[in-house]
PDB file of C-alpha atoms in Angstrom:
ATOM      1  CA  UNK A 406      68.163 117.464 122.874  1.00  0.00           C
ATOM      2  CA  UNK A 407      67.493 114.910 121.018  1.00  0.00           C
ATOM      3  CA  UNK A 408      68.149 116.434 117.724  1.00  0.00           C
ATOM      4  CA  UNK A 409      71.109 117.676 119.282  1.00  0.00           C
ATOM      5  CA  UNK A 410      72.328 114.166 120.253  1.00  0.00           C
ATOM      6  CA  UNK A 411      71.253 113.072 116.713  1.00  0.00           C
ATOM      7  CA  UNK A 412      73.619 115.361 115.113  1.00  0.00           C
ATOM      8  CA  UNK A 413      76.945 114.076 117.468  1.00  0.00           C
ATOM      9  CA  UNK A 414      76.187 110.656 116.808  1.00  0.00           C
ATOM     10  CA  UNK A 415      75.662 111.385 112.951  1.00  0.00           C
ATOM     11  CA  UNK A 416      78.888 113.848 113.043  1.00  0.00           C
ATOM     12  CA  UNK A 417      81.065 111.300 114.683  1.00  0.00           C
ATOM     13  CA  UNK A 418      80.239 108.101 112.059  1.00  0.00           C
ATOM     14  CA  UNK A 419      81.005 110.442 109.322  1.00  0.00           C
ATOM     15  CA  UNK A 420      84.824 111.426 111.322  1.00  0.00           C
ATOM     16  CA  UNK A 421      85.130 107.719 111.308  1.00  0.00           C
ATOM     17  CA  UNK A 422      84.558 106.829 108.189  1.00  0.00           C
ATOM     18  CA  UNK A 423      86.484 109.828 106.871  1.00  0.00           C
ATOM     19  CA  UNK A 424      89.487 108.315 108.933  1.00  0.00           C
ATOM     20  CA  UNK A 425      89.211 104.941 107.411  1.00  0.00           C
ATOM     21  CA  UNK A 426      89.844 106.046 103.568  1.00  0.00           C
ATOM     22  CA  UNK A 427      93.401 106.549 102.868  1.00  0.00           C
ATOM     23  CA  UNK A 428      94.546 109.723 102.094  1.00  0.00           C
ATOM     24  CA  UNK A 429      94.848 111.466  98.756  1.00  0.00           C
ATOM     25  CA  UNK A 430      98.102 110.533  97.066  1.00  0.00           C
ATOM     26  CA  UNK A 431     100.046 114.020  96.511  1.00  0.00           C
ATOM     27  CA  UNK A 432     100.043 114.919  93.525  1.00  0.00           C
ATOM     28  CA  UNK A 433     104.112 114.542  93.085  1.00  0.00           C
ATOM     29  CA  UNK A 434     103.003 110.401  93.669  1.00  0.00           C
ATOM     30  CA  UNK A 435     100.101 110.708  90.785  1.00  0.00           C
ATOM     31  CA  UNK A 436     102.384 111.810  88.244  1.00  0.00           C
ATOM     32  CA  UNK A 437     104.873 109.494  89.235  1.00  0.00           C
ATOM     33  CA  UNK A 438     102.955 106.591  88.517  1.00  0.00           C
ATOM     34  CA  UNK A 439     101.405 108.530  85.422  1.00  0.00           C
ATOM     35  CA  UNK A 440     105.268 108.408  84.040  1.00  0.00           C
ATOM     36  CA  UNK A 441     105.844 104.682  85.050  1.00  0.00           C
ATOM     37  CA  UNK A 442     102.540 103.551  83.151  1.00  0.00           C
ATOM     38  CA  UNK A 443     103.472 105.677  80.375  1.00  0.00           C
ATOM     39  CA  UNK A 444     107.131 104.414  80.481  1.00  0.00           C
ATOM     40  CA  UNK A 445     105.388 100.690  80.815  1.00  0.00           C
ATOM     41  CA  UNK A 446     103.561 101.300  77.514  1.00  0.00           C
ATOM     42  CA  UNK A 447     106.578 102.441  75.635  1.00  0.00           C
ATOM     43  CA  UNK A 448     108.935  99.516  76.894  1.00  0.00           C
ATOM     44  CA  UNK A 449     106.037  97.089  75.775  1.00  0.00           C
ATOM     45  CA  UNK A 450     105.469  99.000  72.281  1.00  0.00           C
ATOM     46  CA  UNK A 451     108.922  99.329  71.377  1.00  0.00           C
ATOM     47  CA  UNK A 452     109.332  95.447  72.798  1.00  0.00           C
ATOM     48  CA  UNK A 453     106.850  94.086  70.800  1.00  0.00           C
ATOM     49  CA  UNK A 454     107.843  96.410  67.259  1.00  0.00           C
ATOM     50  CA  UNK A 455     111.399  95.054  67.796  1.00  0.00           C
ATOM     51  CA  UNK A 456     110.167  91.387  67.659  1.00  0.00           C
ATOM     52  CA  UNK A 457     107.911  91.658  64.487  1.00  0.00           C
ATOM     53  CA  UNK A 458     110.851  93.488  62.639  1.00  0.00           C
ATOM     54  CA  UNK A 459     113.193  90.557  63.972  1.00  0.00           C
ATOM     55  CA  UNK A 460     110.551  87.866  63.060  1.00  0.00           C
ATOM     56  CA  UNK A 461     110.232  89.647  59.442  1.00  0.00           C
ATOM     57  CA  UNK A 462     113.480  87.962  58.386  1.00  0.00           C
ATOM     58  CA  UNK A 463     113.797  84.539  60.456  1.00  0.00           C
ATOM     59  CA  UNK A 464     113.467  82.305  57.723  1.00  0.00           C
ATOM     60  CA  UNK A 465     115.191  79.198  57.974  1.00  0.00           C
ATOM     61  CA  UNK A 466     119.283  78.363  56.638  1.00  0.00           C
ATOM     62  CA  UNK A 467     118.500  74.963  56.188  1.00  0.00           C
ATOM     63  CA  UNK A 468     115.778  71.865  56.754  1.00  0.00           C
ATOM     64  CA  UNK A 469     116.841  68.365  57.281  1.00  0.00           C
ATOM     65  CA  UNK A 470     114.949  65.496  57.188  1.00  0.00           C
ATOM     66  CA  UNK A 471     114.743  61.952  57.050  1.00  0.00           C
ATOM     67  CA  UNK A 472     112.732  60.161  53.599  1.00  0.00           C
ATOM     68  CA  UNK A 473     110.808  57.432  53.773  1.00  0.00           C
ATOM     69  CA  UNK A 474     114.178  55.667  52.321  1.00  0.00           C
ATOM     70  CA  UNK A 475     116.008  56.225  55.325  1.00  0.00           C
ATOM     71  CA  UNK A 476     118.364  58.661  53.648  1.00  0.00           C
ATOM     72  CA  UNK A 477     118.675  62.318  55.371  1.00  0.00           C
ATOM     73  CA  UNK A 478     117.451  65.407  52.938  1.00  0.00           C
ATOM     74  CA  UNK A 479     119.562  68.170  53.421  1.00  0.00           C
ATOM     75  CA  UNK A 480     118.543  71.443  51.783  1.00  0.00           C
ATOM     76  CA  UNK A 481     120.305  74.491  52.397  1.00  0.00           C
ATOM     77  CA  UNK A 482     118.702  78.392  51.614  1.00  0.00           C
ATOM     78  CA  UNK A 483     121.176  80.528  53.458  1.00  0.00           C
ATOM     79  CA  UNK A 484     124.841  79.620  54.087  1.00  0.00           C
ATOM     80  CA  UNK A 485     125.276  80.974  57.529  1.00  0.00           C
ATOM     81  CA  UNK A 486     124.543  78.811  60.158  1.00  0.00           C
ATOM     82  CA  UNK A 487     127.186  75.529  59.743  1.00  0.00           C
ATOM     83  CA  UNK A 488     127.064  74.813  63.282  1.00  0.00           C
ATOM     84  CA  UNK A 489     123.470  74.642  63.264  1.00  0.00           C
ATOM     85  CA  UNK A 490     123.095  73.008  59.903  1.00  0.00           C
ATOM     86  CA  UNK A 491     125.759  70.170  61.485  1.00  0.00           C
ATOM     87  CA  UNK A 492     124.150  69.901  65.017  1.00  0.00           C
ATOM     88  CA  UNK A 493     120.887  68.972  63.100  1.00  0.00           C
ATOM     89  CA  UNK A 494     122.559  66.426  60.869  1.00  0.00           C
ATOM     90  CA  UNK A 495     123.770  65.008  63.654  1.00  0.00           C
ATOM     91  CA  UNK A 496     120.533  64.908  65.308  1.00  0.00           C
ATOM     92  CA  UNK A 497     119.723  61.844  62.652  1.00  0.00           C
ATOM     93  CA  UNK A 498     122.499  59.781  63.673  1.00  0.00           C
ATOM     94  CA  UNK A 499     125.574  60.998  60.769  1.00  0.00           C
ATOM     95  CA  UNK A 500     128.868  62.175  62.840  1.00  0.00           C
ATOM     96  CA  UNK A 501     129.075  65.776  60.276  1.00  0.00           C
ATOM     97  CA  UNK A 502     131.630  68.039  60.409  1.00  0.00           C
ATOM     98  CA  UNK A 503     130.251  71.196  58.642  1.00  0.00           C
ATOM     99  CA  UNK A 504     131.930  74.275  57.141  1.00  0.00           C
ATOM    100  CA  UNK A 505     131.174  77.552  55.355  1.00  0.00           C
ATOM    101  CA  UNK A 506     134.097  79.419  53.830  1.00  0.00           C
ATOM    102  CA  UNK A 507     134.856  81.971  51.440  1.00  0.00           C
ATOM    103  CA  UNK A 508     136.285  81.757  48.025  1.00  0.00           C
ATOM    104  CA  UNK A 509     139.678  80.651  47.381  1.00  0.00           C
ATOM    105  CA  UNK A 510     139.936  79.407  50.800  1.00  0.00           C
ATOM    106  CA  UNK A 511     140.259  75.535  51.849  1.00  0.00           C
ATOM    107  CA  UNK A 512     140.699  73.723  55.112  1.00  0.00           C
ATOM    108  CA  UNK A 513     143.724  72.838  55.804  1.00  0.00           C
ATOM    109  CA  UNK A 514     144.160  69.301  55.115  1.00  0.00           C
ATOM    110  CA  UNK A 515     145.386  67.896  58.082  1.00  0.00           C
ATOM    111  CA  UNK A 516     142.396  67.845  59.858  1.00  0.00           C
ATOM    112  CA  UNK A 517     141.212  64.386  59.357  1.00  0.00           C
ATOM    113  CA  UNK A 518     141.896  61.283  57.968  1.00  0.00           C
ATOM    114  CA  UNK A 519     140.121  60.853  54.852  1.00  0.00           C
ATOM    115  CA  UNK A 520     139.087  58.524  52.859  1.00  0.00           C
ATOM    116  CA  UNK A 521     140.988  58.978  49.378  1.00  0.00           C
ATOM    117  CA  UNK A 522     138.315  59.356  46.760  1.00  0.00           C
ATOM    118  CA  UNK A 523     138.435  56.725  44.927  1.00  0.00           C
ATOM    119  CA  UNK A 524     137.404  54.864  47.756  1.00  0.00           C
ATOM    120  CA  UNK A 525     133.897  57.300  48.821  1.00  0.00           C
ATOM    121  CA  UNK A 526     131.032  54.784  48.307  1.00  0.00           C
ATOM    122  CA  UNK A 527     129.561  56.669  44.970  1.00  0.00           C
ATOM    123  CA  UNK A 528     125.893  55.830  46.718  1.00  0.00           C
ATOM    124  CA  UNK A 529     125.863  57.393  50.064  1.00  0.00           C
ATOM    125  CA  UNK A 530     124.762  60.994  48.089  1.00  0.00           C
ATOM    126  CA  UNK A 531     121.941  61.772  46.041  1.00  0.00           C
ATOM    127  CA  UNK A 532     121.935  64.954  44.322  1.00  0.00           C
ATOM    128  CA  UNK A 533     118.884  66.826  43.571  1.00  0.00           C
ATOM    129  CA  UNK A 534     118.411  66.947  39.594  1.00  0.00           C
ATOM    130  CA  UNK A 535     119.520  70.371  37.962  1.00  0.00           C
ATOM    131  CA  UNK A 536     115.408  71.563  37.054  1.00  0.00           C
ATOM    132  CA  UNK A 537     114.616  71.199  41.509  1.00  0.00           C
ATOM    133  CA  UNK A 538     113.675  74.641  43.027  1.00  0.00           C
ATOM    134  CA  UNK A 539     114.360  72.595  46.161  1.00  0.00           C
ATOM    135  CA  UNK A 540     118.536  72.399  45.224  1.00  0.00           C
ATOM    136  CA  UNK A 541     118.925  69.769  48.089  1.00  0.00           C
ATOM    137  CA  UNK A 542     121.133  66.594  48.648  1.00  0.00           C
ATOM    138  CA  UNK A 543     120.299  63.159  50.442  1.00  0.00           C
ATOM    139  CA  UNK A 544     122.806  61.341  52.489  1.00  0.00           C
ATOM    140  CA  UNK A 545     122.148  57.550  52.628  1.00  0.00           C
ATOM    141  CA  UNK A 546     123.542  56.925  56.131  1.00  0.00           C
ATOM    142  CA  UNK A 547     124.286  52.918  55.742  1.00  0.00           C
ATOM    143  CA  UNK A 548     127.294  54.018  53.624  1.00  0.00           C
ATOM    144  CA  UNK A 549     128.750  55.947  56.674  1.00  0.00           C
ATOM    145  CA  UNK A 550     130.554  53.480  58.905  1.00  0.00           C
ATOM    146  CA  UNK A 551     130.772  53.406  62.409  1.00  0.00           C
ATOM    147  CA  UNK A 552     133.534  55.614  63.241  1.00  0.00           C
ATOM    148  CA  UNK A 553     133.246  57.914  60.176  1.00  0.00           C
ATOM    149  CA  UNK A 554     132.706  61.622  59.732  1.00  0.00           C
ATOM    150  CA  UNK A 555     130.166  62.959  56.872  1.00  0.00           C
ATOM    151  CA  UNK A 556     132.430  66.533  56.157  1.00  0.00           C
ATOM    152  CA  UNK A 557     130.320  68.936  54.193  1.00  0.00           C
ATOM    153  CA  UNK A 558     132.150  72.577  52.857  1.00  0.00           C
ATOM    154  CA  UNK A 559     131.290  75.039  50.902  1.00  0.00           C
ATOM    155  CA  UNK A 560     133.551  77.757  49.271  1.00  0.00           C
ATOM    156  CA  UNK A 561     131.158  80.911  48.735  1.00  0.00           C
ATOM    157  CA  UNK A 562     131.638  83.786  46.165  1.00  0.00           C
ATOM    158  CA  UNK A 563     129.070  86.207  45.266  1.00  0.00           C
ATOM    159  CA  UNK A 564     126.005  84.542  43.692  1.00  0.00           C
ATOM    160  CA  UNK A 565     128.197  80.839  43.467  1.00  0.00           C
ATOM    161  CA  UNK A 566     128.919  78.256  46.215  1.00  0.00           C
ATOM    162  CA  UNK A 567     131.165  74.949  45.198  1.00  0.00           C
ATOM    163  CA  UNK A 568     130.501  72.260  47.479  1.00  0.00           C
ATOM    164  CA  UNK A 569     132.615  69.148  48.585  1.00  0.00           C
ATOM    165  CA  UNK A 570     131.427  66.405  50.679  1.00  0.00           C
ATOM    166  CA  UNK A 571     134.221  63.816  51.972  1.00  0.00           C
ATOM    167  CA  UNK A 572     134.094  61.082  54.518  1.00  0.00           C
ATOM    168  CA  UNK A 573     136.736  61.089  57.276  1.00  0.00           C
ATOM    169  CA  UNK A 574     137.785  57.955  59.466  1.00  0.00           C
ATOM    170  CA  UNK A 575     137.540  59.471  62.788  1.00  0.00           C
ATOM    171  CA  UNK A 576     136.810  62.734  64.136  1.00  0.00           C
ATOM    172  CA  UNK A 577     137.444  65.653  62.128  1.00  0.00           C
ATOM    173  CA  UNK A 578     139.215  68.872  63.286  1.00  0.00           C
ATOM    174  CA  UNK A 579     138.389  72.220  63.625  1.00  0.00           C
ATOM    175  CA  UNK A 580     138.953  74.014  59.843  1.00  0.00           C
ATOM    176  CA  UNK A 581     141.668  75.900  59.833  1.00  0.00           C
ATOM    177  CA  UNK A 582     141.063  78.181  56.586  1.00  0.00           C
ATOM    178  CA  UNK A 583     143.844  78.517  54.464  1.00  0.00           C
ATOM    179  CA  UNK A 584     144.101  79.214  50.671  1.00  0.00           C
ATOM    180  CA  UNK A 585     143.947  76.544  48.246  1.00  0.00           C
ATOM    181  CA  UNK A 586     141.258  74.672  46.380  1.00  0.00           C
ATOM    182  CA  UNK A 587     137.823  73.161  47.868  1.00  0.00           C
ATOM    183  CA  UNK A 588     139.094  69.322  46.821  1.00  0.00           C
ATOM    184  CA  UNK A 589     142.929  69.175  46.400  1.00  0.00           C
ATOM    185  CA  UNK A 590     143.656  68.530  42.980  1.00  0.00           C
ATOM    186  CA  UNK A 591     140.209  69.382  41.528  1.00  0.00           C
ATOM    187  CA  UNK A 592     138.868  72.695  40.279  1.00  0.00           C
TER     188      UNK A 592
END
Protein backbone atom coordinates (compact mmCIF):
# COMPACT_ATOMS: atom_id res chain seq x y z
CA UNK A 1 0.00 0.00 0.00
CA UNK A 2 2.41 2.09 0.51
CA UNK A 3 4.07 1.82 -2.77
CA UNK A 4 0.76 2.10 -4.08
CA UNK A 5 0.12 5.45 -2.31
CA UNK A 6 3.68 6.45 -3.42
CA UNK A 7 2.83 6.15 -6.97
CA UNK A 8 -0.69 8.55 -6.65
CA UNK A 9 1.09 11.07 -4.87
CA UNK A 10 4.11 10.93 -7.44
CA UNK A 11 1.42 10.63 -10.47
CA UNK A 12 -0.55 13.58 -9.32
CA UNK A 13 2.68 16.26 -8.88
CA UNK A 14 3.67 15.28 -12.29
CA UNK A 15 -0.44 16.15 -13.66
CA UNK A 16 0.26 19.36 -11.91
CA UNK A 17 3.15 20.37 -13.14
CA UNK A 18 2.20 19.20 -16.63
CA UNK A 19 -0.85 21.67 -16.20
CA UNK A 20 1.26 24.58 -15.27
CA UNK A 21 3.44 24.75 -18.67
CA UNK A 22 1.61 26.39 -21.38
CA UNK A 23 0.70 24.55 -24.18
CA UNK A 24 2.57 23.93 -27.40
CA UNK A 25 2.00 26.77 -29.83
CA UNK A 26 0.36 25.06 -33.09
CA UNK A 27 2.36 24.90 -35.48
CA UNK A 28 0.22 27.49 -37.85
CA UNK A 29 1.48 30.17 -34.70
CA UNK A 30 5.36 28.90 -35.09
CA UNK A 31 5.55 29.72 -38.58
CA UNK A 32 3.81 32.77 -38.13
CA UNK A 33 6.24 34.25 -36.01
CA UNK A 34 9.04 32.42 -38.14
CA UNK A 35 7.67 34.87 -41.14
CA UNK A 36 7.45 38.04 -38.88
CA UNK A 37 11.20 37.55 -37.65
CA UNK A 38 12.17 36.84 -41.07
CA UNK A 39 10.10 39.83 -42.40
CA UNK A 40 11.84 41.88 -39.27
CA UNK A 41 15.28 41.02 -40.69
CA UNK A 42 14.51 42.07 -44.19
CA UNK A 43 12.80 45.50 -43.18
CA UNK A 44 16.03 46.14 -41.01
CA UNK A 45 18.51 44.94 -43.93
CA UNK A 46 16.94 46.70 -46.63
CA UNK A 47 16.56 49.84 -43.92
CA UNK A 48 19.92 50.00 -43.11
CA UNK A 49 21.37 49.30 -47.15
CA UNK A 50 19.06 52.23 -48.10
CA UNK A 51 20.82 54.60 -45.59
CA UNK A 52 24.52 53.77 -46.51
CA UNK A 53 23.60 54.20 -50.30
CA UNK A 54 21.85 57.62 -49.23
CA UNK A 55 24.83 58.57 -46.94
CA UNK A 56 27.28 57.63 -50.02
CA UNK A 57 26.43 60.97 -51.64
CA UNK A 58 25.52 63.55 -48.71
CA UNK A 59 28.29 65.72 -49.13
CA UNK A 60 27.77 69.15 -48.32
CA UNK A 61 26.39 72.30 -51.04
CA UNK A 62 28.03 74.75 -49.12
CA UNK A 63 30.06 75.72 -45.62
CA UNK A 64 29.85 79.06 -44.06
CA UNK A 65 31.79 80.41 -41.57
CA UNK A 66 32.87 83.23 -39.70
CA UNK A 67 37.12 84.27 -39.86
CA UNK A 68 38.85 85.44 -37.25
CA UNK A 69 38.24 88.98 -39.16
CA UNK A 70 34.73 88.94 -38.54
CA UNK A 71 33.91 88.53 -42.21
CA UNK A 72 31.56 85.37 -43.18
CA UNK A 73 33.39 82.64 -45.66
CA UNK A 74 31.05 81.43 -47.97
CA UNK A 75 32.11 78.51 -50.16
CA UNK A 76 29.82 76.84 -52.33
CA UNK A 77 30.47 72.93 -53.97
CA UNK A 78 27.04 72.16 -55.28
CA UNK A 79 24.49 74.76 -56.46
CA UNK A 80 21.34 73.23 -55.19
CA UNK A 81 20.38 74.10 -51.96
CA UNK A 82 19.81 78.30 -52.01
CA UNK A 83 17.44 78.14 -49.29
CA UNK A 84 19.75 76.35 -47.19
CA UNK A 85 22.87 78.13 -48.30
CA UNK A 86 20.70 81.59 -47.30
CA UNK A 87 19.16 80.27 -43.98
CA UNK A 88 22.85 79.63 -42.90
CA UNK A 89 24.07 83.05 -43.95
CA UNK A 90 21.58 84.33 -42.10
CA UNK A 91 22.41 82.35 -39.17
CA UNK A 92 25.63 84.94 -38.83
CA UNK A 93 23.62 87.93 -38.66
CA UNK A 94 23.55 89.15 -42.89
CA UNK A 95 19.67 89.56 -44.02
CA UNK A 96 20.58 87.21 -47.66
CA UNK A 97 18.33 86.71 -50.18
CA UNK A 98 19.75 83.71 -52.19
CA UNK A 99 19.07 82.38 -55.70
CA UNK A 100 20.08 79.63 -58.12
CA UNK A 101 18.92 79.97 -61.72
CA UNK A 102 19.61 78.74 -65.01
CA UNK A 103 21.29 80.34 -67.90
CA UNK A 104 19.91 83.20 -69.64
CA UNK A 105 17.51 83.71 -66.94
CA UNK A 106 17.46 86.85 -64.44
CA UNK A 107 15.20 87.95 -61.64
CA UNK A 108 13.00 90.18 -62.43
CA UNK A 109 14.09 93.45 -61.28
CA UNK A 110 11.46 94.69 -59.33
CA UNK A 111 12.03 92.78 -56.48
CA UNK A 112 13.98 95.08 -54.34
CA UNK A 113 15.32 98.25 -54.01
CA UNK A 114 18.85 98.24 -54.80
CA UNK A 115 21.53 99.98 -54.29
CA UNK A 116 22.81 101.30 -57.83
CA UNK A 117 26.33 100.04 -58.21
CA UNK A 118 28.25 102.62 -58.09
CA UNK A 119 27.25 103.05 -54.73
CA UNK A 120 28.07 98.95 -53.34
CA UNK A 121 30.85 99.57 -50.75
CA UNK A 122 33.80 97.87 -53.05
CA UNK A 123 35.00 96.24 -49.43
CA UNK A 124 32.17 94.30 -48.07
CA UNK A 125 33.46 91.13 -50.60
CA UNK A 126 36.56 89.37 -50.74
CA UNK A 127 37.07 87.08 -53.49
CA UNK A 128 39.09 84.04 -53.24
CA UNK A 129 42.31 84.45 -55.59
CA UNK A 130 42.00 82.55 -59.05
CA UNK A 131 44.96 79.53 -57.94
CA UNK A 132 42.25 78.55 -54.44
CA UNK A 133 40.89 74.93 -54.72
CA UNK A 134 38.63 76.38 -52.03
CA UNK A 135 36.75 78.97 -54.87
CA UNK A 136 35.01 80.79 -51.88
CA UNK A 137 33.98 84.48 -51.11
CA UNK A 138 33.99 86.50 -47.70
CA UNK A 139 31.34 88.95 -46.85
CA UNK A 140 32.56 91.68 -44.42
CA UNK A 141 29.24 92.28 -42.62
CA UNK A 142 30.02 96.04 -41.21
CA UNK A 143 29.44 97.16 -44.83
CA UNK A 144 25.81 95.78 -44.69
CA UNK A 145 23.61 98.35 -42.98
CA UNK A 146 20.90 97.86 -40.81
CA UNK A 147 18.02 97.38 -42.97
CA UNK A 148 19.92 95.93 -45.98
CA UNK A 149 19.70 92.68 -47.89
CA UNK A 150 23.09 90.76 -49.00
CA UNK A 151 21.34 89.19 -52.59
CA UNK A 152 23.54 86.45 -53.92
CA UNK A 153 22.51 84.71 -57.70
CA UNK A 154 23.91 82.60 -59.75
CA UNK A 155 23.04 81.91 -63.48
CA UNK A 156 24.18 78.13 -64.12
CA UNK A 157 25.10 76.52 -67.54
CA UNK A 158 26.79 73.32 -67.94
CA UNK A 159 30.28 73.34 -66.36
CA UNK A 160 29.96 77.60 -65.81
CA UNK A 161 28.09 79.58 -63.11
CA UNK A 162 28.23 83.70 -63.31
CA UNK A 163 27.60 85.11 -60.07
CA UNK A 164 26.21 88.59 -58.93
CA UNK A 165 26.06 89.80 -55.48
CA UNK A 166 23.97 93.18 -54.88
CA UNK A 167 22.82 94.87 -51.74
CA UNK A 168 19.12 95.76 -51.46
CA UNK A 169 17.59 98.48 -49.01
CA UNK A 170 14.92 96.47 -47.52
CA UNK A 171 13.59 93.14 -47.94
CA UNK A 172 13.98 91.47 -51.10
CA UNK A 173 11.24 89.57 -53.02
CA UNK A 174 10.70 86.31 -54.08
CA UNK A 175 12.72 85.87 -57.76
CA UNK A 176 10.57 85.79 -60.28
CA UNK A 177 12.81 84.21 -63.21
CA UNK A 178 12.56 85.84 -66.31
CA UNK A 179 15.04 86.14 -69.26
CA UNK A 180 17.57 88.71 -69.35
CA UNK A 181 21.09 89.15 -68.07
CA UNK A 182 22.51 88.25 -64.40
CA UNK A 183 23.41 92.28 -63.79
CA UNK A 184 21.35 94.55 -66.14
CA UNK A 185 23.58 96.13 -68.41
CA UNK A 186 26.61 93.85 -67.86
CA UNK A 187 27.59 90.64 -69.63
Amino acid sequence: MGTRNFEDRLLTELREVVESRPAPAPAALKRSRLRLVVAAAVAAVVAATVSILIGVNTSPAFAVFREPDGSIRISVYDYRDPAGLEKRIEAFGIPAAVDYLPAGMTCRESRADFVPAAEMPLAMVDWAPLASEDHYFKVHPEYIGPGQTFVYTVQMKKGDQRAAIRLANGPVAACDPVPGELVPGRR
